[in-house]
mmCIF file of C-alpha atoms in Angstrom:
data_model
loop_
_atom_site.group_PDB
_atom_site.id
_atom_site.type_symbol
_atom_site.label_atom_id
_atom_site.label_comp_id
_atom_site.label_asym_id
_atom_site.label_seq_id
_atom_site.Cartn_x
_atom_site.Cartn_y
_atom_site.Cartn_z
ATOM 1 C CA MET K 1 16.283 -19.886 8.417
ATOM 2 C CA LEU K 2 13.254 -18.303 6.726
ATOM 3 C CA ASP K 3 9.876 -19.643 7.859
ATOM 4 C CA LEU K 4 7.682 -19.637 4.749
ATOM 5 C CA LYS K 5 4.973 -21.574 6.595
ATOM 6 C CA CYS K 6 4.670 -18.784 9.176
ATOM 7 C CA LEU K 7 4.338 -16.198 6.402
ATOM 8 C CA LYS K 8 1.566 -18.160 4.685
ATOM 9 C CA GLU K 9 -0.288 -18.578 7.992
ATOM 10 C CA HIS K 10 -0.385 -14.776 8.364
ATOM 11 C CA LYS K 11 -1.300 -13.968 4.771
ATOM 12 C CA ILE K 12 -4.769 -12.693 5.716
ATOM 13 C CA ASP K 13 -3.240 -10.449 8.396
ATOM 14 C CA ILE K 14 -0.981 -8.884 5.760
ATOM 15 C CA PHE K 15 -3.963 -8.287 3.435
ATOM 16 C CA LYS K 16 -5.768 -6.492 6.267
ATOM 17 C CA ALA K 17 -2.690 -4.432 7.146
ATOM 18 C CA GLU K 18 -2.330 -3.420 3.502
ATOM 19 C CA ILE K 19 -5.946 -2.199 3.446
ATOM 20 C CA GLY K 20 -5.380 -0.125 6.588
ATOM 21 C CA ALA K 21 -2.236 1.376 5.075
ATOM 22 C CA LEU K 22 -4.106 2.338 1.895
ATOM 23 C CA LEU K 23 -6.770 4.154 3.931
ATOM 24 C CA PHE K 24 -4.713 5.936 6.597
ATOM 25 C CA ASN K 25 -4.448 9.189 4.593
ATOM 26 C CA MET K 26 -8.220 9.530 4.190
ATOM 27 C CA GLY K 27 -8.090 12.834 6.081
ATOM 28 C CA LYS K 28 -6.271 14.429 3.134
ATOM 29 C CA THR K 29 -9.485 14.118 1.126
ATOM 30 C CA HIS K 30 -11.125 16.883 3.198
ATOM 31 C CA ALA K 31 -10.968 20.214 1.364
ATOM 32 C CA GLY K 32 -11.053 22.078 4.681
ATOM 33 C CA ILE K 33 -7.668 21.014 6.071
ATOM 34 C CA GLY K 34 -4.946 23.656 6.209
ATOM 35 C CA SER K 35 -3.138 22.407 3.109
ATOM 36 C CA TRP K 36 -6.133 22.811 0.792
ATOM 37 C CA ARG K 37 -8.620 25.365 2.124
ATOM 38 C CA ASP K 38 -6.821 28.460 0.783
ATOM 39 C CA TYR K 39 -7.271 27.164 -2.755
ATOM 40 C CA PHE K 40 -11.048 27.128 -2.377
ATOM 41 C CA LYS K 41 -11.629 30.544 -0.776
ATOM 42 C CA ASP K 42 -14.112 31.494 -3.467
ATOM 43 C CA GLN K 43 -16.204 28.388 -2.778
ATOM 44 C CA GLU K 44 -18.268 27.463 0.225
ATOM 45 C CA ILE K 45 -16.407 24.935 2.374
ATOM 46 C CA VAL K 46 -17.626 23.494 5.654
ATOM 47 C CA ILE K 47 -14.429 23.009 7.659
ATOM 48 C CA LYS K 48 -14.829 19.776 9.586
ATOM 49 C CA PHE K 49 -11.311 19.294 10.921
ATOM 50 C CA ASN K 50 -8.010 21.124 10.590
ATOM 51 C CA ARG K 51 -5.356 18.418 10.192
ATOM 52 C CA TYR K 52 -5.539 15.299 8.036
ATOM 53 C CA ASP K 53 -4.735 12.968 10.954
ATOM 54 C CA GLU K 54 -7.720 14.269 12.938
ATOM 55 C CA TYR K 55 -10.029 12.232 10.711
ATOM 56 C CA PHE K 56 -9.243 8.953 12.501
ATOM 57 C CA ASN K 57 -7.736 10.372 15.721
ATOM 58 C CA LYS K 58 -9.007 12.352 18.672
ATOM 59 C CA GLU K 59 -7.718 15.868 19.168
ATOM 60 C CA ASN K 60 -4.444 16.118 21.070
ATOM 61 C CA GLY K 61 -3.044 18.666 23.458
ATOM 62 C CA LYS K 62 -0.863 20.401 20.878
ATOM 63 C CA ASN K 63 -3.514 20.728 18.188
ATOM 64 C CA LYS K 64 -6.869 21.447 19.782
ATOM 65 C CA SER K 65 -9.617 21.387 17.187
ATOM 66 C CA LYS K 66 -12.222 24.149 17.278
ATOM 67 C CA TYR K 67 -14.475 22.193 14.914
ATOM 68 C CA TYR K 68 -15.344 19.251 17.168
ATOM 69 C CA LYS K 69 -14.501 18.035 20.640
ATOM 70 C CA ASN K 70 -12.601 14.876 21.427
ATOM 71 C CA THR K 71 -14.194 12.826 18.629
ATOM 72 C CA PRO K 72 -12.488 11.468 15.500
ATOM 73 C CA TYR K 73 -14.451 12.921 12.602
ATOM 74 C CA TYR K 74 -15.024 9.572 10.884
ATOM 75 C CA LYS K 75 -17.425 8.668 13.719
ATOM 76 C CA ILE K 76 -19.514 11.753 13.006
ATOM 77 C CA GLU K 77 -19.400 11.309 9.254
ATOM 78 C CA LEU K 78 -20.268 7.610 9.366
ATOM 79 C CA ALA K 79 -22.771 7.840 12.199
ATOM 80 C CA LYS K 80 -25.362 5.798 10.302
ATOM 81 C CA ALA K 81 -22.910 3.262 8.820
ATOM 82 C CA THR K 82 -23.040 1.064 11.904
ATOM 83 C CA GLU K 83 -21.889 -2.166 10.256
ATOM 84 C CA LEU K 84 -18.949 -0.474 8.569
ATOM 85 C CA LYS K 85 -17.737 0.983 11.867
ATOM 86 C CA LYS K 86 -18.466 -2.115 13.943
ATOM 87 C CA TYR K 87 -17.131 -4.889 11.705
ATOM 88 C CA PHE K 88 -14.787 -3.374 9.122
ATOM 89 C CA PHE K 89 -12.972 -0.781 11.228
ATOM 90 C CA HIS K 90 -12.653 -3.143 14.180
ATOM 91 C CA THR K 91 -11.607 -6.237 12.269
ATOM 92 C CA GLU K 92 -8.815 -7.947 14.190
ATOM 93 C CA LEU K 93 -5.428 -8.760 12.723
ATOM 94 C CA THR K 94 -2.285 -10.285 14.225
ATOM 95 C CA LEU K 95 1.074 -8.603 13.640
ATOM 96 C CA PRO K 96 4.646 -9.108 14.944
ATOM 97 C CA THR K 97 5.971 -7.510 18.135
ATOM 98 C CA ASN K 98 9.475 -6.857 19.459
ATOM 99 C CA ASN K 99 8.754 -9.123 22.431
ATOM 100 C CA SER K 100 10.564 -12.475 22.200
ATOM 101 C CA ASP K 101 8.096 -14.054 24.655
ATOM 102 C CA ASN K 102 4.955 -12.871 22.824
ATOM 103 C CA LYS K 103 5.950 -12.708 19.187
ATOM 104 C CA THR K 104 2.598 -11.469 17.887
ATOM 105 C CA ARG K 105 -0.146 -9.128 19.066
ATOM 106 C CA LYS K 106 -3.754 -8.543 18.020
ATOM 107 C CA LEU K 107 -4.891 -5.087 16.952
ATOM 108 C CA ASP K 108 -7.754 -3.525 15.002
ATOM 109 C CA LEU K 109 -7.709 -2.422 11.383
ATOM 110 C CA LEU K 110 -8.503 1.068 12.686
ATOM 111 C CA ASP K 111 -5.203 1.102 14.605
ATOM 112 C CA ILE K 112 -3.340 1.143 11.275
ATOM 113 C CA MET K 113 -5.617 3.805 9.772
ATOM 114 C CA LYS K 114 -4.692 6.070 12.698
ATOM 115 C CA GLY K 115 -1.060 6.237 11.525
ATOM 116 C CA ARG K 116 1.122 8.213 13.885
ATOM 117 C CA GLY K 117 -1.837 8.693 16.237
ATOM 118 C CA SER K 118 -2.088 4.954 16.853
ATOM 119 C CA GLY K 119 -1.327 3.498 20.255
ATOM 120 C CA GLU K 120 0.257 0.414 18.649
ATOM 121 C CA ILE K 121 4.058 0.506 18.485
ATOM 122 C CA ILE K 122 4.264 -1.419 15.190
ATOM 123 C CA VAL K 123 2.074 1.257 13.592
ATOM 124 C CA LYS K 124 3.865 4.256 15.103
ATOM 125 C CA LYS K 125 7.368 2.902 14.549
ATOM 126 C CA VAL K 126 7.403 0.465 11.627
ATOM 127 C CA PHE K 127 4.477 1.756 9.550
ATOM 128 C CA PHE K 128 4.630 5.509 10.134
ATOM 129 C CA ARG K 129 8.182 6.284 11.225
ATOM 130 C CA GLY K 130 9.768 3.623 9.033
ATOM 131 C CA CYS K 131 7.626 3.277 5.926
ATOM 132 C CA GLU K 132 5.596 6.496 5.591
ATOM 133 C CA ASN K 133 8.341 8.914 6.642
ATOM 134 C CA ILE K 134 11.006 7.280 4.490
ATOM 135 C CA ASN K 135 8.673 7.188 1.489
ATOM 136 C CA SER K 136 7.681 10.850 1.905
ATOM 137 C CA GLY K 137 11.324 11.861 2.129
ATOM 138 C CA ILE K 138 12.160 10.047 -1.104
ATOM 139 C CA ASP K 139 9.032 11.144 -2.960
ATOM 140 C CA LYS K 140 8.914 14.772 -1.889
ATOM 141 C CA GLY K 141 11.907 15.955 0.099
ATOM 142 C CA SER K 142 11.384 19.349 1.779
ATOM 143 C CA PRO K 143 10.330 21.989 -0.783
ATOM 144 C CA ARG K 144 8.997 25.270 0.620
ATOM 145 C CA ASP K 145 7.099 26.851 -2.267
ATOM 146 C CA GLN K 146 3.342 26.421 -2.412
ATOM 147 C CA ILE K 147 1.455 25.798 -5.652
ATOM 148 C CA LYS K 148 0.448 29.154 -7.119
ATOM 149 C CA GLY K 149 -3.097 29.715 -8.313
ATOM 150 C CA LYS K 150 -5.303 26.647 -8.492
ATOM 151 C CA LEU K 151 -4.403 23.131 -7.369
ATOM 152 C CA PHE K 152 -3.282 20.842 -10.148
ATOM 153 C CA VAL K 153 -1.609 17.467 -10.599
ATOM 154 C CA ALA K 154 1.596 17.953 -12.592
ATOM 155 C CA ASN K 155 3.186 15.633 -15.097
ATOM 156 C CA ALA K 156 6.896 14.742 -15.062
ATOM 157 C CA PHE K 157 7.702 18.043 -16.817
ATOM 158 C CA GLY K 158 5.902 20.197 -14.250
ATOM 159 C CA THR K 159 2.977 21.236 -16.420
ATOM 160 C CA SER K 160 -0.648 20.609 -15.574
ATOM 161 C CA LYS K 161 -2.056 17.115 -16.104
ATOM 162 C CA LYS K 162 -5.293 17.638 -14.176
ATOM 163 C CA LYS K 163 -6.858 20.497 -12.235
ATOM 164 C CA LEU K 164 -8.422 19.641 -8.897
ATOM 165 C CA GLY K 165 -11.991 20.626 -8.118
ATOM 166 C CA LEU K 166 -13.893 20.699 -4.840
ATOM 167 C CA SER K 167 -15.909 17.634 -5.852
ATOM 168 C CA ASP K 168 -12.717 15.524 -5.917
ATOM 169 C CA PHE K 169 -12.406 15.802 -2.145
ATOM 170 C CA ASP K 170 -15.219 15.293 0.403
ATOM 171 C CA LYS K 171 -17.834 14.003 -2.032
ATOM 172 C CA GLY K 172 -15.334 11.424 -3.239
ATOM 173 C CA ARG K 173 -14.730 10.258 0.335
ATOM 174 C CA MET K 174 -18.428 9.854 1.101
ATOM 175 C CA ARG K 175 -18.931 8.044 -2.192
ATOM 176 C CA PHE K 176 -16.079 5.654 -1.362
ATOM 177 C CA TRP K 177 -17.446 4.740 2.083
ATOM 178 C CA SER K 178 -20.934 4.265 0.630
ATOM 179 C CA GLU K 179 -19.659 1.991 -2.152
ATOM 180 C CA LEU K 180 -17.503 0.011 0.299
ATOM 181 C CA ASP K 181 -20.498 -0.548 2.553
ATOM 182 C CA LYS K 182 -22.603 -1.717 -0.428
ATOM 183 C CA PHE K 183 -19.814 -4.006 -1.627
ATOM 184 C CA LEU K 184 -19.342 -5.677 1.775
ATOM 185 C CA LYS K 185 -23.100 -6.166 2.155
ATOM 186 C CA SER K 186 -23.558 -7.559 -1.372
ATOM 187 C CA LYS K 187 -20.774 -10.110 -0.772
ATOM 188 C CA LYS K 188 -21.997 -10.841 2.769
ATOM 189 C CA TYR K 189 -18.527 -9.972 4.046
ATOM 190 C CA TYR K 190 -19.696 -8.452 7.337
ATOM 191 C CA GLY K 191 -18.680 -11.276 9.644
ATOM 192 C CA ASP K 192 -16.264 -14.186 9.736
ATOM 193 C CA ASP K 193 -16.664 -15.313 6.112
ATOM 194 C CA ALA K 194 -15.009 -12.310 4.485
ATOM 195 C CA ASP K 195 -12.521 -12.925 1.683
ATOM 196 C CA TRP K 196 -9.843 -10.365 2.540
ATOM 197 C CA LYS K 197 -7.951 -10.863 -0.697
ATOM 198 C CA VAL K 198 -11.080 -9.839 -2.627
ATOM 199 C CA ILE K 199 -11.681 -6.903 -0.272
ATOM 200 C CA LYS K 200 -8.072 -5.772 -0.630
ATOM 201 C CA ASP K 201 -8.293 -5.894 -4.433
ATOM 202 C CA TRP K 202 -11.551 -3.909 -4.407
ATOM 203 C CA VAL K 203 -10.205 -1.243 -2.043
ATOM 204 C CA SER K 204 -6.970 -0.966 -4.033
ATOM 205 C CA LYS K 205 -8.770 -0.428 -7.344
ATOM 206 C CA GLU K 206 -11.284 2.092 -5.970
ATOM 207 C CA ILE K 207 -8.616 4.016 -4.093
ATOM 208 C CA ARG K 208 -6.289 4.047 -7.128
ATOM 209 C CA ASP K 209 -8.950 5.491 -9.430
ATOM 210 C CA TRP K 210 -9.920 8.188 -6.926
ATOM 211 C CA TYR K 211 -6.570 9.025 -5.282
ATOM 212 C CA SER K 212 -4.850 9.355 -8.678
ATOM 213 C CA CYS K 213 -6.913 12.542 -9.085
ATOM 214 C CA LEU K 214 -5.768 13.996 -5.740
ATOM 215 C CA LEU K 215 -2.509 15.408 -4.432
ATOM 216 C CA SER K 216 -0.394 14.233 -1.547
ATOM 217 C CA ASP K 217 1.033 17.706 -0.930
ATOM 218 C CA SER K 218 0.279 21.338 -1.759
ATOM 219 C CA ARG K 219 3.944 22.280 -2.258
ATOM 220 C CA PHE K 220 5.610 22.845 -5.603
ATOM 221 C CA PRO K 221 7.223 21.052 -7.450
ATOM 222 C CA VAL K 222 6.127 17.883 -5.623
ATOM 223 C CA ASN K 223 2.612 18.114 -7.033
ATOM 224 C CA ASP K 224 3.578 15.380 -9.490
ATOM 225 C CA VAL K 225 3.122 12.989 -6.526
ATOM 226 C CA THR K 226 -0.523 11.976 -6.272
ATOM 227 C CA LEU K 227 -2.162 10.722 -3.120
ATOM 228 C CA TRP K 228 -2.240 7.287 -4.768
ATOM 229 C CA ASP K 229 1.530 7.410 -5.360
ATOM 230 C CA GLN K 230 2.078 8.074 -1.677
ATOM 231 C CA VAL K 231 -0.307 5.571 -0.114
ATOM 232 C CA TYR K 232 0.484 2.755 -2.565
ATOM 233 C CA MET K 233 4.217 2.977 -1.958
ATOM 234 C CA THR K 234 3.788 3.324 1.810
ATOM 235 C CA ALA K 235 1.425 0.329 1.890
ATOM 236 C CA THR K 236 3.854 -1.661 -0.265
ATOM 237 C CA MET K 237 6.779 -0.896 2.027
ATOM 238 C CA PHE K 238 4.715 -1.895 5.066
ATOM 239 C CA LYS K 239 3.535 -5.114 3.403
ATOM 240 C CA ALA K 240 7.111 -6.075 2.490
ATOM 241 C CA ALA K 241 8.340 -5.247 6.010
ATOM 242 C CA LEU K 242 5.609 -7.376 7.616
ATOM 243 C CA ALA K 243 6.373 -10.303 5.286
ATOM 244 C CA ASP K 244 10.046 -10.000 6.199
ATOM 245 C CA MET K 245 9.274 -10.041 9.926
ATOM 246 C CA PHE K 246 7.019 -13.092 9.634
ATOM 247 C CA LEU K 247 9.741 -14.913 7.684
ATOM 248 C CA ILE K 248 12.418 -14.328 10.338
ATOM 249 C CA MET K 249 10.203 -14.211 13.448
ATOM 250 C CA ASN K 250 10.874 -17.791 14.577
ATOM 251 C CA ASP K 251 14.632 -17.684 13.953
ATOM 252 C CA THR K 252 16.276 -16.901 17.311
ATOM 253 C CA SER K 253 19.410 -15.674 15.557
ATOM 254 C CA LYS K 254 17.317 -12.940 13.872
ATOM 255 C CA GLY K 255 16.019 -11.434 17.116
ATOM 256 C CA ASN K 256 18.129 -8.299 16.747
ATOM 257 C CA GLU K 257 16.773 -7.723 13.238
ATOM 258 C CA ILE K 258 13.205 -7.760 14.571
ATOM 259 C CA LYS K 259 14.190 -5.270 17.278
ATOM 260 C CA THR K 260 15.748 -3.017 14.646
ATOM 261 C CA TYR K 261 12.361 -2.685 12.953
ATOM 262 C CA PHE K 262 10.923 -1.220 16.157
ATOM 263 C CA GLU K 263 13.894 0.590 17.680
ATOM 264 C CA GLU K 264 15.565 1.971 14.542
ATOM 265 C CA PRO K 265 12.780 2.169 11.944
ATOM 266 C CA ILE K 266 14.653 4.632 9.733
ATOM 267 C CA SER K 267 17.278 1.909 9.146
ATOM 268 C CA ILE K 268 14.759 -0.596 7.703
ATOM 269 C CA LYS K 269 15.926 -1.875 4.311
ATOM 270 C CA TRP K 270 14.097 -3.341 1.356
ATOM 271 C CA ARG K 271 15.098 -5.094 -1.843
ATOM 272 C CA MET K 272 13.869 -4.920 -5.409
ATOM 273 C CA MET K 273 13.018 -8.367 -6.758
ATOM 274 C CA GLY K 274 13.173 -8.732 -10.523
ATOM 275 C CA VAL K 275 11.690 -11.581 -12.535
ATOM 276 C CA GLN K 276 13.576 -10.782 -15.711
ATOM 277 C CA TYR K 277 13.242 -12.021 -19.276
ATOM 278 C CA ASP K 278 13.752 -10.392 -22.672
ATOM 279 C CA LYS K 279 10.256 -9.384 -23.773
ATOM 280 C CA LEU K 280 11.428 -7.238 -26.654
ATOM 281 C CA GLY K 281 13.708 -9.981 -27.995
ATOM 282 C CA LEU K 282 10.795 -12.417 -27.921
ATOM 283 C CA ALA K 283 8.503 -10.051 -29.826
ATOM 284 C CA GLU K 284 11.182 -9.584 -32.483
ATOM 285 C CA ARG K 285 10.946 -13.284 -33.300
ATOM 286 C CA GLY K 286 7.553 -12.714 -34.869
ATOM 287 C CA PHE K 287 7.512 -12.375 -38.655
ATOM 288 C CA LYS K 288 3.876 -11.328 -38.904
ATOM 289 C CA PRO K 289 1.834 -8.800 -36.878
ATOM 290 C CA ALA K 290 -0.281 -11.646 -35.456
ATOM 291 C CA GLN K 291 2.851 -13.432 -34.196
ATOM 292 C CA ILE K 292 4.224 -10.256 -32.633
ATOM 293 C CA GLU K 293 0.867 -9.637 -30.924
ATOM 294 C CA TRP K 294 0.879 -13.218 -29.578
ATOM 295 C CA TYR K 295 4.257 -12.657 -27.935
ATOM 296 C CA ARG K 296 3.021 -9.371 -26.452
ATOM 297 C CA LYS K 297 -0.142 -10.932 -25.039
ATOM 298 C CA THR K 298 1.820 -13.868 -23.661
ATOM 299 C CA THR K 299 4.329 -11.686 -21.810
ATOM 300 C CA ARG K 300 1.476 -9.653 -20.304
ATOM 301 C CA LYS K 301 -0.181 -12.887 -19.175
ATOM 302 C CA ILE K 302 3.066 -14.136 -17.620
ATOM 303 C CA ASP K 303 3.563 -10.833 -15.776
ATOM 304 C CA GLU K 304 0.081 -11.048 -14.292
ATOM 305 C CA GLN K 305 0.620 -14.655 -13.171
ATOM 306 C CA VAL K 306 3.940 -13.780 -11.528
ATOM 307 C CA LYS K 307 2.280 -10.757 -9.898
ATOM 308 C CA GLU K 308 -0.398 -13.028 -8.415
ATOM 309 C CA ILE K 309 2.281 -15.323 -6.956
ATOM 310 C CA ILE K 310 4.323 -12.543 -5.335
ATOM 311 C CA GLU K 311 1.518 -10.230 -4.205
ATOM 312 C CA SER K 312 -1.256 -12.636 -3.228
ATOM 313 C CA LYS K 313 -0.146 -16.252 -2.895
ATOM 314 C CA TYR K 314 2.860 -15.380 -0.707
ATOM 315 C CA CYS K 315 2.233 -11.685 0.158
ATOM 316 C CA LEU K 316 5.922 -10.800 -0.228
ATOM 317 C CA GLY K 317 5.392 -7.274 -1.545
ATOM 318 C CA ASN K 318 3.908 -5.389 -4.501
ATOM 319 C CA GLU K 319 4.814 -4.579 -8.080
ATOM 320 C CA ILE K 320 6.620 -1.275 -8.478
ATOM 321 C CA TYR K 321 7.107 -1.338 -12.243
ATOM 322 C CA ARG K 322 7.441 -3.483 -15.340
ATOM 323 C CA ASP K 323 9.206 -2.882 -18.637
ATOM 324 C CA GLU K 324 10.727 -4.770 -21.571
ATOM 325 C CA THR K 325 13.219 -6.497 -19.231
ATOM 326 C CA GLY K 326 10.727 -8.031 -16.806
ATOM 327 C CA ILE K 327 8.511 -7.261 -13.809
ATOM 328 C CA TYR K 328 9.830 -5.842 -10.520
ATOM 329 C CA PHE K 329 8.585 -5.924 -6.920
ATOM 330 C CA LEU K 330 9.506 -4.269 -3.633
ATOM 331 C CA VAL K 331 10.184 -6.983 -1.023
ATOM 332 C CA GLY K 332 11.914 -7.372 2.342
ATOM 333 C CA GLN K 333 15.683 -7.525 2.696
ATOM 334 C CA SER K 334 15.781 -11.093 4.069
ATOM 335 C CA LEU K 335 14.609 -12.644 0.793
ATOM 336 C CA GLY K 336 18.128 -12.383 -0.593
ATOM 337 C CA LYS K 337 20.496 -15.352 -0.506
ATOM 338 C CA ASN K 338 23.335 -13.132 0.687
ATOM 339 C CA ASN K 339 22.322 -10.015 2.636
ATOM 340 C CA ASP K 340 25.873 -8.660 2.463
ATOM 341 C CA LYS K 341 25.605 -8.218 -1.300
ATOM 342 C CA ASP K 342 23.592 -5.627 -3.178
ATOM 343 C CA LEU K 343 22.833 -8.061 -6.001
ATOM 344 C CA THR K 344 21.916 -11.619 -5.066
ATOM 345 C CA TYR K 345 19.650 -14.576 -5.796
ATOM 346 C CA LEU K 346 16.480 -15.674 -4.015
ATOM 347 C CA HIS K 347 17.102 -17.322 -0.645
ATOM 348 C CA SER K 348 17.325 -21.147 -0.767
ATOM 349 C CA ASP K 349 14.600 -21.418 1.903
ATOM 350 C CA LEU K 350 12.203 -19.889 -0.635
ATOM 351 C CA THR K 351 12.656 -22.582 -3.288
ATOM 352 C CA GLU K 352 8.883 -23.176 -3.262
ATOM 353 C CA ILE K 353 8.334 -19.624 -4.526
ATOM 354 C CA LYS K 354 10.991 -20.029 -7.196
ATOM 355 C CA LYS K 355 9.375 -23.256 -8.407
ATOM 356 C CA ASP K 356 5.976 -21.564 -8.639
ATOM 357 C CA ILE K 357 7.447 -18.760 -10.754
ATOM 358 C CA LEU K 358 9.289 -21.183 -13.037
ATOM 359 C CA LYS K 359 6.127 -23.269 -13.424
ATOM 360 C CA THR K 360 4.463 -20.202 -14.944
ATOM 361 C CA PHE K 361 7.161 -20.040 -17.608
ATOM 362 C CA LYS K 362 7.252 -23.780 -18.365
ATOM 363 C CA THR K 363 3.981 -23.474 -20.255
ATOM 364 C CA TYR K 364 5.929 -21.598 -22.923
ATOM 365 C CA ASP K 365 9.158 -23.251 -24.116
ATOM 366 C CA GLU K 366 10.698 -20.004 -25.359
ATOM 367 C CA PHE K 367 10.450 -18.181 -22.025
ATOM 368 C CA TYR K 368 12.798 -18.573 -19.041
ATOM 369 C CA PRO K 369 13.478 -15.972 -16.342
ATOM 370 C CA ALA K 370 16.322 -14.838 -14.145
ATOM 371 C CA ILE K 371 15.164 -14.119 -10.576
ATOM 372 C CA LEU K 372 17.427 -11.533 -8.956
ATOM 373 C CA LEU K 373 17.292 -9.259 -5.923
#
């Protein structure tokens, strides 16, 4: 049995976890890390830390930093941003555990930002080993060649879409933290009255605009994968996994599935959920340009309403693409009616979600979707 009530009770926790997942790669925005510094030899760079994960984590025995001692660099960089460090970074959230006696555990937002350096098992195993590692393997594989010449973001054909400059890195990071601090203060979100859905939307937009201009990797030909591509997909996988765990957490027969998330994270599975309808066929019904445009605007409006239901009202996952056949989301495996089949319908315990989606379409008599996983 899927516990939709439990999922809705932990919606804010999932929003917070998604924010942490979007920010965990912040260390890659330092031009002085090993992956980037060779491309800026002719420019003056102050090397602040050597590895991207040293931004949120203390140095470890294997990788002693010669640039600072036993202090995560974010503390040095944000020394004067006391409210940001005190309230935002140490915001508490409650996530599942693999302990049947204590099904949930409190942790800080910072614990997720630390990635593999975190002391929390759900972050090290489910988030990093399960979601981040699997996503990196799919996105990039293991190429050996480095980008020749200057850093650039490639298009799908391998040619340059945007060259990267020094200002895209550290200045962008400081600008982001400054704008986040201003945003939280202007909304009076430092404290217990924060609207985490609004904060998540703000962080997502700002990160998307900035990270889309940065690379996830300095190897070729994977420089068509931006830092936004990497963190968005990793955060989406983590969000879907958390939603799945909350849905099955109170079902004693699903105990082994919860343990699998922690003990065998590379075997975690997801589903693609499609809310499908023939957008192109609808547009072809128009005889005049104004009628065609109405159909186009209406389908865009429907997509956005469905997106709000899946991503925010129920926190099941995130959109991964949309086309003329519908809109598609990455969600957890348990949402399917029959987990033994690759193609299935939405689980009967999630009828409330199905009704909400159908209600969106009932406003327009000519539109009716198929919901498949």
